[in-house]
XYZ file of C-alpha atoms in Angstrom:
122
model
C -23.195 59.225 -27.705
C -20.017 60.772 -28.653
C -21.125 63.089 -31.147
C -23.445 64.554 -28.861
C -21.011 64.975 -26.199
C -17.931 66.405 -28.477
C -20.969 69.157 -29.861
C -21.582 69.955 -26.289
C -18.391 71.020 -25.385
C -17.718 74.982 -25.357
C -16.470 76.393 -28.680
C -14.752 79.195 -26.497
C -12.521 76.633 -24.956
C -11.300 75.738 -28.133
C -10.976 79.207 -29.584
C -8.876 80.114 -26.608
C -6.456 77.180 -26.998
C -5.835 78.301 -31.044
C -5.402 81.950 -29.769
C -2.774 80.486 -27.621
C -1.104 78.894 -30.247
C -2.344 75.342 -30.217
C -2.861 73.339 -33.263
C -5.898 71.051 -33.714
C -4.257 67.986 -32.857
C -2.739 69.600 -29.567
C -6.536 71.037 -28.535
C -7.933 67.884 -29.039
C -5.403 65.881 -27.010
C -5.028 68.353 -24.281
C -8.523 69.689 -24.166
C -11.272 67.053 -25.785
C -9.733 64.115 -24.596
C -9.400 64.628 -20.971
C -12.941 66.062 -21.083
C -14.732 63.211 -22.624
C -13.194 60.500 -20.374
C -16.850 60.066 -18.923
C -18.184 59.590 -22.439
C -15.559 57.058 -23.709
C -15.807 55.042 -20.400
C -19.419 54.604 -21.143
C -19.002 53.901 -24.871
C -16.394 51.197 -23.419
C -18.650 49.513 -21.101
C -21.420 49.431 -23.718
C -18.944 48.066 -26.348
C -17.873 45.412 -23.777
C -21.182 44.028 -22.845
C -22.013 43.752 -26.681
C -19.171 41.990 -27.590
C -19.429 39.829 -24.675
C -22.905 38.910 -25.107
C -22.355 38.378 -29.106
C -22.777 34.321 -28.942
C -23.312 34.104 -32.741
C -20.582 35.760 -34.019
C -18.129 33.938 -31.768
C -19.641 30.470 -32.913
C -19.252 31.649 -36.173
C -15.495 32.576 -35.796
C -14.630 29.814 -33.729
C -16.514 27.080 -35.329
C -18.485 25.850 -32.720
C -16.222 22.975 -31.512
C -16.273 21.772 -28.134
C -12.384 23.040 -27.555
C -13.365 26.425 -28.392
C -16.659 27.018 -27.450
C -17.301 30.354 -25.662
C -18.516 30.238 -22.126
C -22.247 31.000 -22.972
C -22.103 27.854 -25.243
C -20.901 25.665 -22.709
C -23.518 27.065 -19.914
C -26.310 26.086 -22.567
C -24.461 22.241 -22.622
C -24.890 21.963 -18.723
C -28.659 21.421 -19.205
C -28.462 17.831 -20.802
C -30.818 14.917 -21.090
C -29.883 12.954 -18.008
C -30.904 15.815 -15.818
C -30.760 19.428 -14.867
C -27.744 20.049 -12.888
C -28.980 23.442 -11.414
C -26.408 23.729 -8.870
C -23.384 23.785 -11.798
C -25.759 25.743 -14.016
C -25.997 28.453 -11.408
C -22.142 28.455 -10.561
C -21.368 28.720 -13.949
C -23.675 31.777 -14.392
C -22.236 33.677 -11.840
C -18.600 32.800 -13.332
C -19.749 34.366 -16.412
C -21.112 37.209 -14.603
C -17.792 38.032 -12.798
C -16.102 39.857 -15.781
C -18.616 42.171 -17.122
C -19.529 43.059 -13.409
C -15.654 43.798 -12.722
C -15.787 46.152 -15.790
C -18.913 48.009 -15.040
C -18.019 48.865 -11.269
C -14.661 49.755 -12.276
C -15.984 52.344 -14.655
C -19.359 53.259 -12.949
C -18.253 56.338 -11.864
C -18.004 57.723 -15.425
C -20.868 55.442 -16.542
C -23.691 58.307 -15.755
C -21.394 61.401 -16.124
C -21.134 59.876 -19.919
C -24.523 59.008 -20.641
C -25.967 62.253 -19.429
C -23.186 64.780 -20.584
C -24.190 64.050 -24.468
C -27.982 64.176 -23.920
C -28.577 67.652 -23.158
C -28.011 70.221 -25.700
C -27.874 73.770 -24.155
């Protein structure tokens, strides 16, 4: 995603910056980084959702004890042998969706631009 996006940035833009005396670091900091905000926001959304949904790694690192269990494991423990508390399960599922939805909607305006920016070469 990022490689294609940075590859699609016009070379003339960087050449004119170098002619004006900018170093590689300055050209990256003042030209490439501000232009890549949509692609970086898309990457941040994807990375956050991948980490948020990664139950197996969380269980390995935290040991799987009841005190430090991630929210997704707590959701599965709501269904027990005494009955299925669907009202608790749906409420907990809604609460677990709040944070990813807040992240997505706050970065949504960059999402489509970031995905499409690195997809077409030309």
